[in-house]
Amino acid sequence: MSSSDGPSDFDPKAYRSALGGFGTGVALVAARDEAGNAHGMIINSLTSVSLHPPIMLWCLASSSAAFKVYTEAPAFSLNILRSDDADVAQRFSRKGDRVIPPEQITTMESGAPVLTAAVASLDCRLRLRQPMGDHEVIYGDVVAYRADPGVDALGFFRGRFVTLRSED
Ligand SMILES: Cc1cc2nc3c(=O)[nH]c(=O)nc-3n(C[C@H](O)[C@H](O)[C@H](O)COP(=O)(O)O)c2cc1C
């Protein structure tokens, strides 16, 4: 194994477990397929790359059955889930059909489906896609956003969904 393949004694399970100590929020990425159906998938790889201009990225597993949907869509939304969205998180991290019911979505600027209720929703137009290892890094320009800062957020820590609550 060369150095670019990782440590020689690399154990993927132990590595994933180590990364599980990095607690994150949970988001639903949503995009339309060619037929216009809204698809959603749970992610925690989103990152704010730039503020001026506002640019976000997220990472999509190359092995995902939904790879085509998210790499071909010209726009997507990133919806930060509320603490009472654990059922949404379960539903949209399962394999199989992950079409979002029309009554749960709206649109903003880009035309991508946006969740009607979320801690925050970032409406993005695709800027760039970059293959990286076993993932595709997907960058988007934020063209609109909205936020509900008063609500608790859903978190993910050591393989479990948790509630993220501010003290006051
Ligand atoms: C908390 C959490 C975070 C996840 N983050 C990502 C992610 O950033 N990128 C990704 O491709 N899949 C991520 N997944 C996996 C997807 O939600 C989903 O389980 C996976 O895409 C299912 O495989 P399929 O797309 O082949 O059906 C995450 C799952 C969970 C529970």
PDB file of C-alpha atoms and ligand atoms in Angstrom:
ATOM      1  CA  MET A   1       0.000   0.000   0.000  1.00  0.00           C
ATOM      2  CA  SER A   2       1.476   3.374  -0.973  1.00  0.00           C
ATOM      3  CA  SER A   3       1.261   6.360   1.379  1.00  0.00           C
ATOM      4  CA  SER A   4      -1.596   7.807  -0.712  1.00  0.00           C
ATOM      5  CA  ASP A   5      -3.688   4.725   0.095  1.00  0.00           C
ATOM      6  CA  GLY A   6      -3.625   5.504   3.832  1.00  0.00           C
ATOM      7  CA  PRO A   7      -1.804   3.887   6.754  1.00  0.00           C
ATOM      8  CA  SER A   8      -0.489   0.348   6.070  1.00  0.00           C
ATOM      9  CA  ASP A   9      -2.545  -1.074   8.960  1.00  0.00           C
ATOM     10  CA  PHE A  10      -5.687   0.818   7.891  1.00  0.00           C
ATOM     11  CA  ASP A  11      -8.849  -0.614   9.462  1.00  0.00           C
ATOM     12  CA  PRO A  12     -11.934   1.026   7.851  1.00  0.00           C
ATOM     13  CA  LYS A  13     -14.222   0.111  10.765  1.00  0.00           C
ATOM     14  CA  ALA A  14     -11.887   1.593  13.387  1.00  0.00           C
ATOM     15  CA  TYR A  15     -11.382   4.646  11.166  1.00  0.00           C
ATOM     16  CA  ARG A  16     -15.140   5.237  10.867  1.00  0.00           C
ATOM     17  CA  SER A  17     -15.445   4.841  14.605  1.00  0.00           C
ATOM     18  CA  ALA A  18     -12.687   7.429  15.131  1.00  0.00           C
ATOM     19  CA  LEU A  19     -14.516   9.884  12.854  1.00  0.00           C
ATOM     20  CA  GLY A  20     -17.719   9.236  14.829  1.00  0.00           C
ATOM     21  CA  GLY A  21     -16.209  11.352  17.611  1.00  0.00           C
ATOM     22  CA  PHE A  22     -16.635  14.397  15.384  1.00  0.00           C
ATOM     23  CA  GLY A  23     -20.207  15.396  16.266  1.00  0.00           C
ATOM     24  CA  THR A  24     -22.060  17.125  13.435  1.00  0.00           C
ATOM     25  CA  GLY A  25     -25.443  18.436  12.464  1.00  0.00           C
ATOM     26  CA  VAL A  26     -27.579  16.455  10.037  1.00  0.00           C
ATOM     27  CA  ALA A  27     -28.824  17.733   6.691  1.00  0.00           C
ATOM     28  CA  LEU A  28     -31.103  16.563   3.929  1.00  0.00           C
ATOM     29  CA  VAL A  29     -29.710  17.279   0.456  1.00  0.00           C
ATOM     30  CA  ALA A  30     -32.510  17.528  -2.084  1.00  0.00           C
ATOM     31  CA  ALA A  31     -32.438  17.621  -5.889  1.00  0.00           C
ATOM     32  CA  ARG A  32     -34.684  16.806  -8.843  1.00  0.00           C
ATOM     33  CA  ASP A  33     -34.194  13.974 -11.296  1.00  0.00           C
ATOM     34  CA  GLU A  34     -34.753  14.409 -15.037  1.00  0.00           C
ATOM     35  CA  ALA A  35     -38.472  13.747 -14.628  1.00  0.00           C
ATOM     36  CA  GLY A  36     -38.758  16.468 -11.974  1.00  0.00           C
ATOM     37  CA  ASN A  37     -39.202  14.144  -8.965  1.00  0.00           C
ATOM     38  CA  ALA A  38     -37.669  15.465  -5.730  1.00  0.00           C
ATOM     39  CA  HIS A  39     -35.101  13.156  -4.113  1.00  0.00           C
ATOM     40  CA  GLY A  40     -33.577  13.517  -0.652  1.00  0.00           C
ATOM     41  CA  MET A  41     -30.587  11.996   1.109  1.00  0.00           C
ATOM     42  CA  ILE A  42     -29.187  12.430   4.603  1.00  0.00           C
ATOM     43  CA  ILE A  43     -25.675  13.832   4.782  1.00  0.00           C
ATOM     44  CA  ASN A  44     -23.328  15.283   7.342  1.00  0.00           C
ATOM     45  CA  SER A  45     -20.471  16.192   4.985  1.00  0.00           C
ATOM     46  CA  LEU A  46     -21.655  19.715   4.235  1.00  0.00           C
ATOM     47  CA  THR A  47     -19.203  22.539   4.763  1.00  0.00           C
ATOM     48  CA  SER A  48     -19.326  26.268   4.267  1.00  0.00           C
ATOM     49  CA  VAL A  49     -16.390  26.920   1.906  1.00  0.00           C
ATOM     50  CA  SER A  50     -16.737  30.669   1.340  1.00  0.00           C
ATOM     51  CA  LEU A  51     -18.866  33.517   2.717  1.00  0.00           C
ATOM     52  CA  HIS A  52     -18.198  36.117  -0.020  1.00  0.00           C
ATOM     53  CA  PRO A  53     -19.491  34.706  -2.268  1.00  0.00           C
ATOM     54  CA  PRO A  54     -21.429  32.098  -0.281  1.00  0.00           C
ATOM     55  CA  ILE A  55     -20.295  28.652  -1.456  1.00  0.00           C
ATOM     56  CA  MET A  56     -21.129  25.306   0.138  1.00  0.00           C
ATOM     57  CA  LEU A  57     -19.820  21.820  -0.519  1.00  0.00           C
ATOM     58  CA  TRP A  58     -20.923  18.315   0.327  1.00  0.00           C
ATOM     59  CA  CYS A  59     -19.513  14.889  -0.490  1.00  0.00           C
ATOM     60  CA  LEU A  60     -21.434  12.150  -2.303  1.00  0.00           C
ATOM     61  CA  ALA A  61     -20.326   8.505  -2.134  1.00  0.00           C
ATOM     62  CA  SER A  62     -19.479   7.279  -5.654  1.00  0.00           C
ATOM     63  CA  SER A  63     -21.179   4.000  -4.722  1.00  0.00           C
ATOM     64  CA  SER A  64     -24.531   5.690  -4.041  1.00  0.00           C
ATOM     65  CA  ALA A  65     -27.496   4.354  -5.996  1.00  0.00           C
ATOM     66  CA  ALA A  66     -28.552   8.001  -6.276  1.00  0.00           C
ATOM     67  CA  PHE A  67     -25.207   9.143  -7.779  1.00  0.00           C
ATOM     68  CA  LYS A  68     -26.779  10.094 -11.124  1.00  0.00           C
ATOM     69  CA  VAL A  69     -29.517  12.223  -9.531  1.00  0.00           C
ATOM     70  CA  TYR A  70     -27.111  14.370  -7.507  1.00  0.00           C
ATOM     71  CA  THR A  71     -24.341  14.661 -10.105  1.00  0.00           C
ATOM     72  CA  GLU A  72     -26.661  15.605 -12.964  1.00  0.00           C
ATOM     73  CA  ALA A  73     -28.915  18.058 -11.126  1.00  0.00           C
ATOM     74  CA  PRO A  74     -28.124  21.716 -11.938  1.00  0.00           C
ATOM     75  CA  ALA A  75     -29.298  22.777  -8.468  1.00  0.00           C
ATOM     76  CA  PHE A  76     -29.734  21.334  -4.986  1.00  0.00           C
ATOM     77  CA  SER A  77     -30.763  22.427  -1.525  1.00  0.00           C
ATOM     78  CA  LEU A  78     -29.108  21.694   1.811  1.00  0.00           C
ATOM     79  CA  ASN A  79     -31.650  21.538   4.634  1.00  0.00           C
ATOM     80  CA  ILE A  80     -30.382  21.449   8.221  1.00  0.00           C
ATOM     81  CA  LEU A  81     -32.741  19.162  10.112  1.00  0.00           C
ATOM     82  CA  ARG A  82     -34.677  19.996  13.270  1.00  0.00           C
ATOM     83  CA  SER A  83     -34.346  17.857  16.385  1.00  0.00           C
ATOM     84  CA  ASP A  84     -37.857  16.471  15.811  1.00  0.00           C
ATOM     85  CA  ASP A  85     -36.826  15.244  12.336  1.00  0.00           C
ATOM     86  CA  ALA A  86     -35.276  11.942  13.520  1.00  0.00           C
ATOM     87  CA  ASP A  87     -37.933  10.077  11.492  1.00  0.00           C
ATOM     88  CA  VAL A  88     -36.957  12.069   8.376  1.00  0.00           C
ATOM     89  CA  ALA A  89     -33.313  11.206   9.048  1.00  0.00           C
ATOM     90  CA  GLN A  90     -34.124   7.487   9.333  1.00  0.00           C
ATOM     91  CA  ARG A  91     -36.301   7.513   6.243  1.00  0.00           C
ATOM     92  CA  PHE A  92     -33.847   9.366   3.999  1.00  0.00           C
ATOM     93  CA  SER A  93     -30.731   7.473   5.040  1.00  0.00           C
ATOM     94  CA  ARG A  94     -32.287   4.121   4.113  1.00  0.00           C
ATOM     95  CA  LYS A  95     -31.457   2.500   0.793  1.00  0.00           C
ATOM     96  CA  GLY A  96     -34.149   2.422  -1.871  1.00  0.00           C
ATOM     97  CA  ASP A  97     -36.673   5.005  -2.975  1.00  0.00           C
ATOM     98  CA  ARG A  98     -36.066   8.384  -1.344  1.00  0.00           C
ATOM     99  CA  VAL A  99     -38.587  10.561  -3.156  1.00  0.00           C
ATOM    100  CA  ILE A 100     -39.794  13.483  -1.021  1.00  0.00           C
ATOM    101  CA  PRO A 101     -43.594  13.896  -0.876  1.00  0.00           C
ATOM    102  CA  PRO A 102     -44.665  17.118  -2.691  1.00  0.00           C
ATOM    103  CA  GLU A 103     -46.404  18.468   0.449  1.00  0.00           C
ATOM    104  CA  GLN A 104     -43.049  18.600   2.287  1.00  0.00           C
ATOM    105  CA  ILE A 105     -41.304  20.761  -0.302  1.00  0.00           C
ATOM    106  CA  THR A 106     -41.320  24.194  -1.797  1.00  0.00           C
ATOM    107  CA  THR A 107     -38.944  26.048  -4.123  1.00  0.00           C
ATOM    108  CA  MET A 108     -36.923  29.226  -3.738  1.00  0.00           C
ATOM    109  CA  GLU A 109     -34.612  30.649  -6.454  1.00  0.00           C
ATOM    110  CA  SER A 110     -32.820  27.724  -8.070  1.00  0.00           C
ATOM    111  CA  GLY A 111     -35.805  25.455  -8.676  1.00  0.00           C
ATOM    112  CA  ALA A 112     -34.362  22.734  -6.444  1.00  0.00           C
ATOM    113  CA  PRO A 113     -36.773  21.207  -3.935  1.00  0.00           C
ATOM    114  CA  VAL A 114     -36.458  22.832  -0.493  1.00  0.00           C
ATOM    115  CA  LEU A 115     -37.912  21.411   2.749  1.00  0.00           C
ATOM    116  CA  THR A 116     -40.793  23.535   4.011  1.00  0.00           C
ATOM    117  CA  ALA A 117     -39.555  23.247   7.630  1.00  0.00           C
ATOM    118  CA  ALA A 118     -35.872  23.148   8.633  1.00  0.00           C
ATOM    119  CA  VAL A 119     -33.423  24.889  10.981  1.00  0.00           C
ATOM    120  CA  ALA A 120     -32.001  26.437   7.819  1.00  0.00           C
ATOM    121  CA  SER A 121     -32.247  25.788   4.091  1.00  0.00           C
ATOM    122  CA  LEU A 122     -29.572  26.772   1.576  1.00  0.00           C
ATOM    123  CA  ASP A 123     -30.732  26.897  -2.025  1.00  0.00           C
ATOM    124  CA  CYS A 124     -27.749  26.245  -4.322  1.00  0.00           C
ATOM    125  CA  ARG A 125     -26.851  26.201  -7.999  1.00  0.00           C
ATOM    126  CA  LEU A 126     -24.196  23.680  -8.926  1.00  0.00           C
ATOM    127  CA  ARG A 127     -20.790  25.343  -9.254  1.00  0.00           C
ATOM    128  CA  LEU A 128     -18.331  22.451  -9.566  1.00  0.00           C
ATOM    129  CA  ARG A 129     -17.998  18.718  -9.147  1.00  0.00           C
ATOM    130  CA  GLN A 130     -14.715  17.102  -8.265  1.00  0.00           C
ATOM    131  CA  PRO A 131     -14.042  13.347  -7.940  1.00  0.00           C
ATOM    132  CA  MET A 132     -12.022  12.732  -4.768  1.00  0.00           C
ATOM    133  CA  GLY A 133     -11.149   9.213  -3.603  1.00  0.00           C
ATOM    134  CA  ASP A 134     -14.372   7.238  -3.302  1.00  0.00           C
ATOM    135  CA  HIS A 135     -16.540  10.388  -3.202  1.00  0.00           C
ATOM    136  CA  GLU A 136     -17.589  13.241  -5.480  1.00  0.00           C
ATOM    137  CA  VAL A 137     -17.191  16.697  -3.942  1.00  0.00           C
ATOM    138  CA  ILE A 138     -20.127  18.871  -5.004  1.00  0.00           C
ATOM    139  CA  TYR A 139     -19.853  22.658  -4.703  1.00  0.00           C
ATOM    140  CA  GLY A 140     -22.821  25.002  -4.937  1.00  0.00           C
ATOM    141  CA  ASP A 141     -23.363  28.760  -5.045  1.00  0.00           C
ATOM    142  CA  VAL A 142     -25.957  29.735  -2.455  1.00  0.00           C
ATOM    143  CA  VAL A 143     -28.581  31.759  -4.340  1.00  0.00           C
ATOM    144  CA  ALA A 144     -31.130  31.981  -1.514  1.00  0.00           C
ATOM    145  CA  TYR A 145     -31.483  30.813   2.067  1.00  0.00           C
ATOM    146  CA  ARG A 146     -33.780  30.993   5.014  1.00  0.00           C
ATOM    147  CA  ALA A 147     -33.397  30.106   8.679  1.00  0.00           C
ATOM    148  CA  ASP A 148     -35.422  29.446  11.816  1.00  0.00           C
ATOM    149  CA  PRO A 149     -32.730  30.014  14.457  1.00  0.00           C
ATOM    150  CA  GLY A 150     -35.057  29.397  17.407  1.00  0.00           C
ATOM    151  CA  VAL A 151     -35.463  25.648  16.904  1.00  0.00           C
ATOM    152  CA  ASP A 152     -33.257  22.823  18.193  1.00  0.00           C
ATOM    153  CA  ALA A 153     -31.228  20.938  15.598  1.00  0.00           C
ATOM    154  CA  LEU A 154     -30.677  17.256  14.961  1.00  0.00           C
ATOM    155  CA  GLY A 155     -27.116  16.069  15.593  1.00  0.00           C
ATOM    156  CA  PHE A 156     -25.122  12.915  14.879  1.00  0.00           C
ATOM    157  CA  PHE A 157     -22.503  11.700  17.339  1.00  0.00           C
ATOM    158  CA  ARG A 158     -20.877   8.263  17.697  1.00  0.00           C
ATOM    159  CA  GLY A 159     -23.399   6.675  15.333  1.00  0.00           C
ATOM    160  CA  ARG A 160     -26.507   8.076  17.017  1.00  0.00           C
ATOM    161  CA  PHE A 161     -28.920  10.922  16.384  1.00  0.00           C
ATOM    162  CA  VAL A 162     -28.863  13.462  19.234  1.00  0.00           C
ATOM    163  CA  THR A 163     -30.454  16.846  19.956  1.00  0.00           C
ATOM    164  CA  LEU A 164     -28.379  20.026  19.589  1.00  0.00           C
ATOM    165  CA  ARG A 165     -29.809  22.665  21.900  1.00  0.00           C
ATOM    166  CA  SER A 166     -28.475  26.084  22.850  1.00  0.00           C
ATOM    167  CA  GLU A 167     -28.412  26.614  26.622  1.00  0.00           C
ATOM    168  CA  ASP A 168     -30.617  29.690  26.907  1.00  0.00           C
TER     169      ASP A 168
HETATM  170  C1  LIG B   1     -25.677  10.847   9.743  1.00  0.00           C
HETATM  171  C2  LIG B   1     -25.456  10.378   8.324  1.00  0.00           C
HETATM  172  C3  LIG B   1     -24.642  11.118   7.476  1.00  0.00           C
HETATM  173  C4  LIG B   1     -24.421  10.696   6.163  1.00  0.00           C
HETATM  174  N1  LIG B   1     -23.628  11.474   5.360  1.00  0.00           N
HETATM  175  C5  LIG B   1     -23.448  11.127   4.060  1.00  0.00           C
HETATM  176  C6  LIG B   1     -22.684  11.967   3.201  1.00  0.00           C
HETATM  177  O1  LIG B   1     -22.185  13.008   3.605  1.00  0.00           O
HETATM  178  N2  LIG B   1     -22.527  11.571   1.908  1.00  0.00           N
HETATM  179  C7  LIG B   1     -23.084  10.416   1.420  1.00  0.00           C
HETATM  180  O2  LIG B   1     -22.886  10.106   0.232  1.00  0.00           O
HETATM  181  N3  LIG B   1     -23.833   9.606   2.225  1.00  0.00           N
HETATM  182  C8  LIG B   1     -24.037   9.943   3.516  1.00  0.00           C
HETATM  183  N4  LIG B   1     -24.809   9.151   4.336  1.00  0.00           N
HETATM  184  C9  LIG B   1     -25.420   7.929   3.772  1.00  0.00           C
HETATM  185  C10 LIG B   1     -26.756   8.222   3.058  1.00  0.00           C
HETATM  186  O3  LIG B   1     -27.660   8.916   3.902  1.00  0.00           O
HETATM  187  C11 LIG B   1     -27.464   6.921   2.661  1.00  0.00           C
HETATM  188  O4  LIG B   1     -27.529   6.071   3.774  1.00  0.00           O
HETATM  189  C12 LIG B   1     -26.753   6.187   1.550  1.00  0.00           C
HETATM  190  O5  LIG B   1     -26.625   7.070   0.448  1.00  0.00           O
HETATM  191  C13 LIG B   1     -27.524   4.923   1.155  1.00  0.00           C
HETATM  192  O6  LIG B   1     -26.953   4.328   0.017  1.00  0.00           O
HETATM  193  P1  LIG B   1     -27.570   4.540  -1.459  1.00  0.00           P
HETATM  194  O7  LIG B   1     -27.418   5.995  -1.810  1.00  0.00           O
HETATM  195  O8  LIG B   1     -26.728   3.645  -2.330  1.00  0.00           O
HETATM  196  O9  LIG B   1     -29.018   4.134  -1.421  1.00  0.00           O
HETATM  197  C14 LIG B   1     -25.032   9.528   5.665  1.00  0.00           C
HETATM  198  C15 LIG B   1     -25.867   8.781   6.531  1.00  0.00           C
HETATM  199  C16 LIG B   1     -26.079   9.198   7.837  1.00  0.00           C
HETATM  200  C17 LIG B   1     -26.992   8.403   8.734  1.00  0.00           C
END
